[in-house]
JSON list of C-alpha atoms in Angstrom, two decimals:
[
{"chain": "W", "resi": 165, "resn": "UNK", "atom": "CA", "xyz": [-133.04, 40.56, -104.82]},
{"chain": "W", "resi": 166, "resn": "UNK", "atom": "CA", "xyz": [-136.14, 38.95, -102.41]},
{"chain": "W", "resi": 167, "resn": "UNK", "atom": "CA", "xyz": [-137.68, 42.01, -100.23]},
{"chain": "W", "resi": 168, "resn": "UNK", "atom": "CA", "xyz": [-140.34, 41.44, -97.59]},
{"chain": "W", "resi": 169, "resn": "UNK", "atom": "CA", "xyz": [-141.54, 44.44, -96.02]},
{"chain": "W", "resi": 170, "resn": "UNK", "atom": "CA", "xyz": [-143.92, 44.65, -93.58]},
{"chain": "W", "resi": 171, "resn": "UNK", "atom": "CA", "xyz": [-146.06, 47.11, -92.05]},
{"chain": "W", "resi": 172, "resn": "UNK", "atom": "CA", "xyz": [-149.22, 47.76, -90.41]},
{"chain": "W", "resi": 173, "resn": "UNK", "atom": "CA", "xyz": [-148.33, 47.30, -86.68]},
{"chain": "W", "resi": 174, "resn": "UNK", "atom": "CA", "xyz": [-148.78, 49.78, -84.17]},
{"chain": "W", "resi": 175, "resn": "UNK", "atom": "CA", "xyz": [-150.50, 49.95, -80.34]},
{"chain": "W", "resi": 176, "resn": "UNK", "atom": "CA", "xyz": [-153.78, 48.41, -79.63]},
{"chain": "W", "resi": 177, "resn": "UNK", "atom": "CA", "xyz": [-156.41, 48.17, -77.05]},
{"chain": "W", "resi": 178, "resn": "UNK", "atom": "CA", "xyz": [-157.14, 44.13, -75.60]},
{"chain": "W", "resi": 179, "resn": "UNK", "atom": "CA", "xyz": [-159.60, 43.10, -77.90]},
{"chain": "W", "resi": 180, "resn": "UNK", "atom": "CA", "xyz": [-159.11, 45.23, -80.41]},
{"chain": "W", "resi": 181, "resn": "UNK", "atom": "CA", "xyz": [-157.95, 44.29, -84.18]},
{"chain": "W", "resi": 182, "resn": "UNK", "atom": "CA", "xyz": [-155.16, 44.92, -86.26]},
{"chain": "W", "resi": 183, "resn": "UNK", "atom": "CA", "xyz": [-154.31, 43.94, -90.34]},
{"chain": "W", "resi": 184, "resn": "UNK", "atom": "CA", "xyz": [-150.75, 43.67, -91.38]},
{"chain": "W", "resi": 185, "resn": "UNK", "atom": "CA", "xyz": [-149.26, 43.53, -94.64]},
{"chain": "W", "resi": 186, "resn": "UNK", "atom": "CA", "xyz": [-146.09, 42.26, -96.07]},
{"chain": "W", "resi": 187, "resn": "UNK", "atom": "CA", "xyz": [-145.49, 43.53, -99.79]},
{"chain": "W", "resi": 188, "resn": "UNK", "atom": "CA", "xyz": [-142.84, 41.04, -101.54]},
{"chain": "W", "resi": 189, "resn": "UNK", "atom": "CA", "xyz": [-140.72, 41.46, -104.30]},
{"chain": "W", "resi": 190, "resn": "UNK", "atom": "CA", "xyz": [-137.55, 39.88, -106.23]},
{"chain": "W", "resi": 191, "resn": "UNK", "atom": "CA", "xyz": [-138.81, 36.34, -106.67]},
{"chain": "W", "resi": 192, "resn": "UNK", "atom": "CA", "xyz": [-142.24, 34.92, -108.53]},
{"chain": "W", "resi": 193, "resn": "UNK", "atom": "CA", "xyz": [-144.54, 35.34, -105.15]},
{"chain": "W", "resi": 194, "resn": "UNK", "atom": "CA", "xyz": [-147.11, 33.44, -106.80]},
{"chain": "W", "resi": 195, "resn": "UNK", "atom": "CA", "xyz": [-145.55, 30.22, -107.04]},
{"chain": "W", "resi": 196, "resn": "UNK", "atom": "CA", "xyz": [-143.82, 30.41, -103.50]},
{"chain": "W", "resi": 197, "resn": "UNK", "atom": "CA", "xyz": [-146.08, 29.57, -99.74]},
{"chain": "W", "resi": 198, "resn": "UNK", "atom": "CA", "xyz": [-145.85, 32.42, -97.22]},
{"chain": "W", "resi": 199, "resn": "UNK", "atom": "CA", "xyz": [-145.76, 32.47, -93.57]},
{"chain": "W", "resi": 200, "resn": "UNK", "atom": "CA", "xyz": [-146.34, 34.75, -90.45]},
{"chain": "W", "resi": 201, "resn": "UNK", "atom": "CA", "xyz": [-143.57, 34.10, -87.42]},
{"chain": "W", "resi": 202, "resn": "UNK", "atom": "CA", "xyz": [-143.81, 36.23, -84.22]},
{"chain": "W", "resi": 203, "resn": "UNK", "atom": "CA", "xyz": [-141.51, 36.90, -81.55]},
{"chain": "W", "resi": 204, "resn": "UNK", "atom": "CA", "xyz": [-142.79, 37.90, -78.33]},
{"chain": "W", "resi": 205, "resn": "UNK", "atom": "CA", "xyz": [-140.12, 41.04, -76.92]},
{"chain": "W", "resi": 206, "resn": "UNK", "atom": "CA", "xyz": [-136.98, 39.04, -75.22]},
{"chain": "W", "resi": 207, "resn": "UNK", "atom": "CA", "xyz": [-138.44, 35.32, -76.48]},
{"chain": "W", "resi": 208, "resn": "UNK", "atom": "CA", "xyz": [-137.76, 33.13, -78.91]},
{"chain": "W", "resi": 209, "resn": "UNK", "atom": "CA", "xyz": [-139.81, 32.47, -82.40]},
{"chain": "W", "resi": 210, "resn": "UNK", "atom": "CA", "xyz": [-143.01, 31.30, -82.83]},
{"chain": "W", "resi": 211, "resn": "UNK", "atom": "CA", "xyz": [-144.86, 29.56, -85.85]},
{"chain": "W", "resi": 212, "resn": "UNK", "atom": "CA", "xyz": [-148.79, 31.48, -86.39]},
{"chain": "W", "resi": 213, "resn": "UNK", "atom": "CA", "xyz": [-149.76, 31.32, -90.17]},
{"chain": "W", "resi": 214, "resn": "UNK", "atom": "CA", "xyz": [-149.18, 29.45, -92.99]},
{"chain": "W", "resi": 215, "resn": "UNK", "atom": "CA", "xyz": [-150.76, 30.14, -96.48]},
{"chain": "W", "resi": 216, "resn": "UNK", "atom": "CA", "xyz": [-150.20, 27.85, -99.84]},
{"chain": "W", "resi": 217, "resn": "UNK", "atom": "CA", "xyz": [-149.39, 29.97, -102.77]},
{"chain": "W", "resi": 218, "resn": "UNK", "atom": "CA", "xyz": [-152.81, 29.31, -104.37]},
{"chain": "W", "resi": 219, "resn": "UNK", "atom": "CA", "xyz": [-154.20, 29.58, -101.30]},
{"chain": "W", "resi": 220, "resn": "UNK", "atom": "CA", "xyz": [-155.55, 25.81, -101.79]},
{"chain": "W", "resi": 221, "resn": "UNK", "atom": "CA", "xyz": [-154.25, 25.16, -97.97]},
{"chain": "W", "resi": 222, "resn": "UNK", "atom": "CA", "xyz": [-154.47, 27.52, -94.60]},
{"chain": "W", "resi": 223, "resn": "UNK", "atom": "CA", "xyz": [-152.97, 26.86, -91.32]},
{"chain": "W", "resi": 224, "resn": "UNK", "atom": "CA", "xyz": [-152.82, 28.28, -87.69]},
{"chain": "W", "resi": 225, "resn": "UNK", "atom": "CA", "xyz": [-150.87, 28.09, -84.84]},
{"chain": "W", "resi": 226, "resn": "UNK", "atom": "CA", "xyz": [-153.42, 26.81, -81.94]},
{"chain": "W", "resi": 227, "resn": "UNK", "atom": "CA", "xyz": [-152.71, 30.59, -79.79]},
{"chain": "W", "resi": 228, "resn": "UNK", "atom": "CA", "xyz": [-154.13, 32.36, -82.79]},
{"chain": "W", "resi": 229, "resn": "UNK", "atom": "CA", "xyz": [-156.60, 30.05, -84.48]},
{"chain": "W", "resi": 230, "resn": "UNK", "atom": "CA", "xyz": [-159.89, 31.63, -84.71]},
{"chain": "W", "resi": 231, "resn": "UNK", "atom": "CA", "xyz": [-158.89, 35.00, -83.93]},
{"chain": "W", "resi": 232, "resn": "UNK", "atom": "CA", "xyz": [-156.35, 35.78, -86.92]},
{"chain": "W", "resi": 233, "resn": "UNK", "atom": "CA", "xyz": [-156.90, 35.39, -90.27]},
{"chain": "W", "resi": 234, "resn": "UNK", "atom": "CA", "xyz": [-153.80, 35.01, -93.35]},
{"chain": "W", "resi": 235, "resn": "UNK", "atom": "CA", "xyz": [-154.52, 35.69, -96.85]},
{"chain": "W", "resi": 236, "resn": "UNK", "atom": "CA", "xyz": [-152.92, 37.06, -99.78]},
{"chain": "W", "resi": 237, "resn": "UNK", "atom": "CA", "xyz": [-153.67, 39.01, -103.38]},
{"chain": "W", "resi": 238, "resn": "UNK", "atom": "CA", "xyz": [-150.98, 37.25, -106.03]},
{"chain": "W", "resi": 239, "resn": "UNK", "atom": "CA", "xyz": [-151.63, 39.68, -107.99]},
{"chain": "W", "resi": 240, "resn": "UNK", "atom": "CA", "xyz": [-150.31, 42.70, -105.53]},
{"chain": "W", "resi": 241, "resn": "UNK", "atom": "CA", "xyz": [-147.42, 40.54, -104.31]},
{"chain": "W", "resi": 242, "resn": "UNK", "atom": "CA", "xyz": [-148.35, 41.27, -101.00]},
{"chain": "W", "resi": 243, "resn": "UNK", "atom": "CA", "xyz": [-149.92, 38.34, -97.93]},
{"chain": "W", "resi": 244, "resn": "UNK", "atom": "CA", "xyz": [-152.13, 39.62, -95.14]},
{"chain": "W", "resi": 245, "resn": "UNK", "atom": "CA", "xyz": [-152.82, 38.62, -91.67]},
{"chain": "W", "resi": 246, "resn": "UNK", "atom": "CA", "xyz": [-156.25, 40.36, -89.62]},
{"chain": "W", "resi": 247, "resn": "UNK", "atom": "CA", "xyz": [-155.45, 40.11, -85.97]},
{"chain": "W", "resi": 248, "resn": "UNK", "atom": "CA", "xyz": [-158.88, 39.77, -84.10]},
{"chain": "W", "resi": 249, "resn": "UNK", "atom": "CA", "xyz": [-159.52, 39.94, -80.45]},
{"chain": "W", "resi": 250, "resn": "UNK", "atom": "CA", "xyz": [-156.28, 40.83, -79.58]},
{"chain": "W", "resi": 251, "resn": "UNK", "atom": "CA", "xyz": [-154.36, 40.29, -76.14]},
{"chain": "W", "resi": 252, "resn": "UNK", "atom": "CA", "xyz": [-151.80, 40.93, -74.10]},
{"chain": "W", "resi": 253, "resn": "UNK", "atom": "CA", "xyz": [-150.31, 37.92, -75.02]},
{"chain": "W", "resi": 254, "resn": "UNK", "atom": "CA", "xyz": [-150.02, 38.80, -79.00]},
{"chain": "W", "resi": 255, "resn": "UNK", "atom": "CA", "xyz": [-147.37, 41.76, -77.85]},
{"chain": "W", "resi": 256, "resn": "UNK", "atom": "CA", "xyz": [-144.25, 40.25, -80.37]},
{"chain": "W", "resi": 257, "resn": "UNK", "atom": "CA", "xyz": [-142.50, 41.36, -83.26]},
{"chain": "W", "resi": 258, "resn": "UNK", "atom": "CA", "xyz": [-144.50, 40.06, -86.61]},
{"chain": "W", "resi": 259, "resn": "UNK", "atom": "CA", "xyz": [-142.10, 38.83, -89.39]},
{"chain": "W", "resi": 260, "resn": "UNK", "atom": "CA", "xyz": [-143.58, 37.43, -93.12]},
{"chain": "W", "resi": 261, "resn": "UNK", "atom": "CA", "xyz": [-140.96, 34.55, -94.41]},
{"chain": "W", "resi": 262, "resn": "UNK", "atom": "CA", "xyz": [-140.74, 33.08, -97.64]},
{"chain": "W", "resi": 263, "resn": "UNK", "atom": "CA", "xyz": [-140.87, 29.28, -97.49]},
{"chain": "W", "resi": 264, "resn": "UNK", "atom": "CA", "xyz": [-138.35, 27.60, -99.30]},
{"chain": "W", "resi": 265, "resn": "UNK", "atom": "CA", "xyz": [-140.76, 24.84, -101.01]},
{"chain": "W", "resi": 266, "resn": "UNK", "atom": "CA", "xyz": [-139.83, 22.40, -98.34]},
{"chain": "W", "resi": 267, "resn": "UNK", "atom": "CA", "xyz": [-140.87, 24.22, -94.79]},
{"chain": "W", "resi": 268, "resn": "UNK", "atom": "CA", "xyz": [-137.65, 26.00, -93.62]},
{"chain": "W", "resi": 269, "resn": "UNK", "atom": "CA", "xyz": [-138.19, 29.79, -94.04]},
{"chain": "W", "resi": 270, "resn": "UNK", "atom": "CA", "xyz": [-135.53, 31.17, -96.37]},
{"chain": "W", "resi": 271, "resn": "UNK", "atom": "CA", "xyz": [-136.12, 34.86, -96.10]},
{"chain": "W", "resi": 272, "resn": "UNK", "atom": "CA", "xyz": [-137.78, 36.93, -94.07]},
{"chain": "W", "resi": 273, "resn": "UNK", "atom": "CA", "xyz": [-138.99, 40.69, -93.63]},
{"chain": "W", "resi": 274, "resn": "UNK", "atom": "CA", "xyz": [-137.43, 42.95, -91.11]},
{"chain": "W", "resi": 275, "resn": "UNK", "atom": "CA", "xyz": [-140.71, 42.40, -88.96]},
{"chain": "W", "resi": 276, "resn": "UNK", "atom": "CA", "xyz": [-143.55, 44.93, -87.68]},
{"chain": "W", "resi": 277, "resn": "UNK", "atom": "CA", "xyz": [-144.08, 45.51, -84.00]},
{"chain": "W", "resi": 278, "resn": "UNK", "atom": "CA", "xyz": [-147.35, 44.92, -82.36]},
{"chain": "W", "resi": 279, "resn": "UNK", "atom": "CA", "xyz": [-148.32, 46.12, -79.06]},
{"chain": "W", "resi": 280, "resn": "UNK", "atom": "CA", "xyz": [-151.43, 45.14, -77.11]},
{"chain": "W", "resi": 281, "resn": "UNK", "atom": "CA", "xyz": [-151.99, 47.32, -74.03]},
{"chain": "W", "resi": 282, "resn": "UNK", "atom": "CA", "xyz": [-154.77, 49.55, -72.52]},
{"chain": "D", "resi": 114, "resn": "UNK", "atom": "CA", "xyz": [-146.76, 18.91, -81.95]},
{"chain": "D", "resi": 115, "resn": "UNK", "atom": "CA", "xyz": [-143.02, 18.46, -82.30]},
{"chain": "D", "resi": 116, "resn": "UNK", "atom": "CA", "xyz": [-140.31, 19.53, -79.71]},
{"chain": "D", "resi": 117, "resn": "UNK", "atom": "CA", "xyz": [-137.22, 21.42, -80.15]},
{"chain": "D", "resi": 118, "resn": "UNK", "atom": "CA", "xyz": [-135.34, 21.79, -77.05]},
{"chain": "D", "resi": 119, "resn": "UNK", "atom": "CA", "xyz": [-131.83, 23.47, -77.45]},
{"chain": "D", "resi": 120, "resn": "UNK", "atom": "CA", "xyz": [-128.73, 23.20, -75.45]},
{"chain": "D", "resi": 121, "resn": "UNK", "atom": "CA", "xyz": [-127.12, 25.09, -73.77]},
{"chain": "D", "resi": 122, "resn": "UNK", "atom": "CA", "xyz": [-129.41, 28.40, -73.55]},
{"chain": "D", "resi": 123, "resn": "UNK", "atom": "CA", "xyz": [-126.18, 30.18, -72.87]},
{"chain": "D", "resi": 124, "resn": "UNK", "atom": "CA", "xyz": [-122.60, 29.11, -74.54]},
{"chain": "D", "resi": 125, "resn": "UNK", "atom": "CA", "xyz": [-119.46, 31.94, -73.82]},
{"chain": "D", "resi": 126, "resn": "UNK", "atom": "CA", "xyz": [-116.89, 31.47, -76.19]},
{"chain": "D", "resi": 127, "resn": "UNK", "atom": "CA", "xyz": [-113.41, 33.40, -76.92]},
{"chain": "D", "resi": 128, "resn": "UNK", "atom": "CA", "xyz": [-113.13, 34.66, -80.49]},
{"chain": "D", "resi": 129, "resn": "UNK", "atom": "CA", "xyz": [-111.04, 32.44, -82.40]},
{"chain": "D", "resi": 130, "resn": "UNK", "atom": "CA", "xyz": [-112.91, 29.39, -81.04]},
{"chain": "D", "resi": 131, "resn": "UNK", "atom": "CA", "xyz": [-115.01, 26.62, -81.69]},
{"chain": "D", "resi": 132, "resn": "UNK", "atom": "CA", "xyz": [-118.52, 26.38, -81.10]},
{"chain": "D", "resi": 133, "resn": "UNK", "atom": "CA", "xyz": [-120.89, 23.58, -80.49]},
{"chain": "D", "resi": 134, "resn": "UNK", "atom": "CA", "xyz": [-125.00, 24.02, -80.41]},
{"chain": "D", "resi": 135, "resn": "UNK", "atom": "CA", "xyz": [-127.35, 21.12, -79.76]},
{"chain": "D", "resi": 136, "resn": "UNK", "atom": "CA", "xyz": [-131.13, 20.65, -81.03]},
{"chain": "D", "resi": 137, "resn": "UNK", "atom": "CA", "xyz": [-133.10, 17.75, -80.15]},
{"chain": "D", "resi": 138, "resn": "UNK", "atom": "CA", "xyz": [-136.56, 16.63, -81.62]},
{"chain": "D", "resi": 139, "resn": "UNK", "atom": "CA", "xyz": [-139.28, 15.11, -79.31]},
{"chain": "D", "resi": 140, "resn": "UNK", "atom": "CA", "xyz": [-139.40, 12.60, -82.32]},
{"chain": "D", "resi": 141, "resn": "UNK", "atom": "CA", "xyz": [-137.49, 12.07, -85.44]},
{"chain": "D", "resi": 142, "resn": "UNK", "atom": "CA", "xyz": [-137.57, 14.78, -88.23]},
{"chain": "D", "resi": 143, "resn": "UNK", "atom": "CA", "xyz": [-135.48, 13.32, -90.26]},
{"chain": "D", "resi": 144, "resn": "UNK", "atom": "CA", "xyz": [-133.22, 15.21, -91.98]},
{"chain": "D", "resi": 145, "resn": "UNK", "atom": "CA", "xyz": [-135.70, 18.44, -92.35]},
{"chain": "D", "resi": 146, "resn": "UNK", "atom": "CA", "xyz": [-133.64, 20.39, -89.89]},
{"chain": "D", "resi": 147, "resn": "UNK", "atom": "CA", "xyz": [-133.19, 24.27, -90.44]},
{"chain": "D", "resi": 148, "resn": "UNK", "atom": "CA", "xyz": [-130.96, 26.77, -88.12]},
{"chain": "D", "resi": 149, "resn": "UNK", "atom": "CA", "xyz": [-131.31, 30.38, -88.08]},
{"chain": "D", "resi": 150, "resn": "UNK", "atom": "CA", "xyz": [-128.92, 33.31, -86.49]},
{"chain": "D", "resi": 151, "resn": "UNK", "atom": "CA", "xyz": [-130.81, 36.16, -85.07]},
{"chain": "D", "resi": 152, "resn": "UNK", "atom": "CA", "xyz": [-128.64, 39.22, -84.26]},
{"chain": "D", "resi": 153, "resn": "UNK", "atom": "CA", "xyz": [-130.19, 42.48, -81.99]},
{"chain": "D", "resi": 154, "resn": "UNK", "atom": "CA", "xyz": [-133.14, 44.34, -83.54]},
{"chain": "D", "resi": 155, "resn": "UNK", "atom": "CA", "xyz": [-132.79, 42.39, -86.71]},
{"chain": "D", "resi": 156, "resn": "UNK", "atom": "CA", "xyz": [-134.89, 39.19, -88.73]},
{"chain": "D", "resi": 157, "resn": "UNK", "atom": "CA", "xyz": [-133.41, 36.08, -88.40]},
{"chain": "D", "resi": 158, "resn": "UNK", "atom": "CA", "xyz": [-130.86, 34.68, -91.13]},
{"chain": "D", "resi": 159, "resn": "UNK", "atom": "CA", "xyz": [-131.10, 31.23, -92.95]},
{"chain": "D", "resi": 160, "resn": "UNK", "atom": "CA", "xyz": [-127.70, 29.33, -91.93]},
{"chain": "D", "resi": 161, "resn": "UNK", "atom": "CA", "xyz": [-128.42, 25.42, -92.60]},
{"chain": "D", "resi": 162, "resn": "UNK", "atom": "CA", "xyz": [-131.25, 23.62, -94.22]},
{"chain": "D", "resi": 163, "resn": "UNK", "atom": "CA", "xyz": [-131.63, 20.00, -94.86]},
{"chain": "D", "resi": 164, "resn": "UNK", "atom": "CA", "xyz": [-129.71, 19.73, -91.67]},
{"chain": "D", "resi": 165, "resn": "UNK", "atom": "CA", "xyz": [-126.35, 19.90, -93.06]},
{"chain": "D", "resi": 166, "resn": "UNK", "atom": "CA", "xyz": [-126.49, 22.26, -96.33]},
{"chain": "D", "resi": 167, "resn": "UNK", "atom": "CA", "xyz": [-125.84, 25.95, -96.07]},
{"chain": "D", "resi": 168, "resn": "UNK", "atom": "CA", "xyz": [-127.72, 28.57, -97.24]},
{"chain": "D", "resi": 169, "resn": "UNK", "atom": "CA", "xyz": [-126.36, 30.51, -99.88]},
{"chain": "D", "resi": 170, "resn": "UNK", "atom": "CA", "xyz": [-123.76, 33.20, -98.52]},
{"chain": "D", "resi": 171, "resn": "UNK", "atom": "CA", "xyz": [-123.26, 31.46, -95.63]},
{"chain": "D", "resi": 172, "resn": "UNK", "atom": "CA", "xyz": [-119.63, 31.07, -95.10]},
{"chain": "D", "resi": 173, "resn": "UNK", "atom": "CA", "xyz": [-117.87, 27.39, -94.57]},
{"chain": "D", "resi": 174, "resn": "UNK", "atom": "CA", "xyz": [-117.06, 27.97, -91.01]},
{"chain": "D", "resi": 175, "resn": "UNK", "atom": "CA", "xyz": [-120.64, 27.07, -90.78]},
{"chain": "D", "resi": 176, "resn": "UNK", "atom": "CA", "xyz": [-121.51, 23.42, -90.43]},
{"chain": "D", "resi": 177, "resn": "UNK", "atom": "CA", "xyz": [-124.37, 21.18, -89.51]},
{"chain": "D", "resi": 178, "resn": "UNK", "atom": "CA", "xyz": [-124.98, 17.93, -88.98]},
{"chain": "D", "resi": 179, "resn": "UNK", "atom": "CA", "xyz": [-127.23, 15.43, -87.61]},
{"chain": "D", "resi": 180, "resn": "UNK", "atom": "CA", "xyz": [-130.71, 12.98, -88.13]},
{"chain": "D", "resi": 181, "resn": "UNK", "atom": "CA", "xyz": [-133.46, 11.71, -86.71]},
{"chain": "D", "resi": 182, "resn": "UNK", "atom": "CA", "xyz": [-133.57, 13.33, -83.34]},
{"chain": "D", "resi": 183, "resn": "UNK", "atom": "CA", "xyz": [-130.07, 14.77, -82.63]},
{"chain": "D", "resi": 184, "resn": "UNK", "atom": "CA", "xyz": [-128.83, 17.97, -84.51]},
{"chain": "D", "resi": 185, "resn": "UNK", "atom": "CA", "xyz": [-125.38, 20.05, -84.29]},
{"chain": "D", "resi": 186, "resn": "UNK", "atom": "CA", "xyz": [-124.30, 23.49, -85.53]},
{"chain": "D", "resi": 187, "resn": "UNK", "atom": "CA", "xyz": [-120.71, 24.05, -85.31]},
{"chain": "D", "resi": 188, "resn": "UNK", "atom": "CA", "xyz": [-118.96, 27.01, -86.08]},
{"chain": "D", "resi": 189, "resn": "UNK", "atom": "CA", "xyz": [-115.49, 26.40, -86.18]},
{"chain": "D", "resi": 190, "resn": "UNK", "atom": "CA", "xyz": [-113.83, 29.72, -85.53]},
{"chain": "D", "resi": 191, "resn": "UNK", "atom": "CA", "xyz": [-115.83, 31.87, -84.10]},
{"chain": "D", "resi": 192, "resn": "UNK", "atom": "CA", "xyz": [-115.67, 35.76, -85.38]},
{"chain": "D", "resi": 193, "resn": "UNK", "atom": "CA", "xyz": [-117.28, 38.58, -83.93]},
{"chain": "D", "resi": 194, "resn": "UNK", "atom": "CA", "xyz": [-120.24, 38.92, -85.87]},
{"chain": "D", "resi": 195, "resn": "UNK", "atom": "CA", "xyz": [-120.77, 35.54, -84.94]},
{"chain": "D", "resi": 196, "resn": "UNK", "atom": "CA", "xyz": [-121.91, 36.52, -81.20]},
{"chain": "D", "resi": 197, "resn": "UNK", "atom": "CA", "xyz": [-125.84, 36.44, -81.92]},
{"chain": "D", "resi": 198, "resn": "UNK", "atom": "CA", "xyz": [-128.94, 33.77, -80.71]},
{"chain": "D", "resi": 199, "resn": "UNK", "atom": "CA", "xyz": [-128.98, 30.84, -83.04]},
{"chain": "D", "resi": 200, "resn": "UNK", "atom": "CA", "xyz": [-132.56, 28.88, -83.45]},
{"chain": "D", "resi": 201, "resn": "UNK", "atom": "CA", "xyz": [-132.90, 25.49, -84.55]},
{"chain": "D", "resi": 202, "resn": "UNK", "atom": "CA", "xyz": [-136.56, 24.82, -86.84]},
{"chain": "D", "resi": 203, "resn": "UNK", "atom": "CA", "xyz": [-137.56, 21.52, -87.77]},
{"chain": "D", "resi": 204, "resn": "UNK", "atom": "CA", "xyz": [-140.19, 21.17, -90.57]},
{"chain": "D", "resi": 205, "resn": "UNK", "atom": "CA", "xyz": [-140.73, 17.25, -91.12]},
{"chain": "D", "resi": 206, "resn": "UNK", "atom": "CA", "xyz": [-144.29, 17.12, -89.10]},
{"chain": "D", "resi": 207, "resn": "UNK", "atom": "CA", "xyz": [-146.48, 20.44, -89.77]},
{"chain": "D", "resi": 208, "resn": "UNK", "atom": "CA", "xyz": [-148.43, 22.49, -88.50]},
{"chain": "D", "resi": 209, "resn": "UNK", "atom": "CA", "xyz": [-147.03, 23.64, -87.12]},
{"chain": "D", "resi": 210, "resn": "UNK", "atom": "CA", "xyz": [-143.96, 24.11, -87.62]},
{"chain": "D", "resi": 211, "resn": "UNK", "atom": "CA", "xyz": [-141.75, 24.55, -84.45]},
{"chain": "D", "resi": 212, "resn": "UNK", "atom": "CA", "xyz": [-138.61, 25.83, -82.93]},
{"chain": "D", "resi": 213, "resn": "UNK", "atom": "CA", "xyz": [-136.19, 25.47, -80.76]},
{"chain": "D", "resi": 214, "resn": "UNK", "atom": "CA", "xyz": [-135.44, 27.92, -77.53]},
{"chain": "D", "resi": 215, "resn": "UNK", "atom": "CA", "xyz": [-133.03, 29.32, -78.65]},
{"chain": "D", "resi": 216, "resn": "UNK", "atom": "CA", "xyz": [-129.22, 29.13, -78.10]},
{"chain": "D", "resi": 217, "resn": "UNK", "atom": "CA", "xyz": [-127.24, 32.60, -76.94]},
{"chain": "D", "resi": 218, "resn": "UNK", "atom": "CA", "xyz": [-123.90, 33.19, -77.87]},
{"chain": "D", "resi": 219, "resn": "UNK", "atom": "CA", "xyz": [-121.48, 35.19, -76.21]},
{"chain": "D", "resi": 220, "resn": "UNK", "atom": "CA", "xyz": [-118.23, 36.55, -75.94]},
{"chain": "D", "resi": 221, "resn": "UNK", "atom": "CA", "xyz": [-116.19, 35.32, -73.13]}
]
């Protein structure tokens, strides 16, 4: 069966950086775009990265976009995203999803909490 | 940047009952409408895609149905792990890709 896990969150100063991981496994990862959704504690969901399963195409919701970077290694199953100059702002809940070939998010990890505070 | 605004943010409904969520698009998306449940401390779920179609699992008391601009996700007899925030997602125009508030339901 499809498994995202993700981990890699914690507590972090403003400013500071943070690199998450979500290891997949129970489909052919390769062939299938990933995404990074957060949810900011008590809000609703929110779009931030989107990578093509070749990596051919990369895209970034305008809050994050030249501060966090997505990537992935096909070959560990597993899609990345390096949270740079963090804020306050970037508190949420980080979830990986699967995209379904069309844009709508089919599965998704059971999310990594990241805090930003000093 | 597309707009998903949801109505109502709250809807109270006795088990047993019928539910009705609205999701409206700041501009057509066609039919590339997705809704999600989200219970406590968990991921969200896949419920519809294609606006109408249900994910796999998902049980028939699950419907959707809408285009264009004007979505609806029904659920025709509401059960108790039913009670749970239900998002709306369209993915016609991206990036990005966008949601809707959110819609809470509760028991009455």
């Amino acid at each position: 069966q499809v498994q995202l896990v993700e981990s890699g969150g914690g507590v972090v100063q403003p400013g500071g950086s943070l690199r998450l991981s979500c290891a997949a496994s129970g489909f052919p990862f390769s062939t299938y775009d990933m995404h990074w959704v957060r949810q900011p504690p008590g809000k609703g969901l929110e779009w931030v990265a989107y990578i093509r399963s070749d990596e051919g195409s990369i895209y970034y919701a305008d809050s994050v976009k030249g501060r966090f970077t997505i990537s992935r290694d096909n070959s560990k199953n597993t899609v990345f995203l390096q949270m740079n100059s963090l804020r306050a702002e970037d508190t949420a809940v980080y979830y990986c999803a699967k995209d379904f070939w069309s844009g709508f998010f089919d599965y998704w990890g059971p999310g990594t909490l990241v805090a930003v505070s000093s | 940047e597309i707009v998903m605004t949801q109505s109502p943010a709250t809807l109270s409904v006795s088990p047993g009952e019928r539910a009705t969520l609205s999701c409206r698009a700041s501009q057509s998306v066609g039919s590339n409408l997705a809704w999600y449940q989200q219970k406590p401390g968990q991921a969200p779920r896949l419920l519809i895609y294609g606006a109408s179609t249900r994910a796999i699992g998902i049980p028939a008391r699950f419907s959707g149905s809408g285009s264009g601009t004007e979505f609806t996700l029904a659920i025709s007899s509401l059960q108790s792990e039913d009670f749970a925030v239900y998002y709306c997602q369209q993915y016609n125009n991206w990036p990005p890709w966008t949601f809707g508030q959110g819609t809470k339901v509760e028991i009455q």
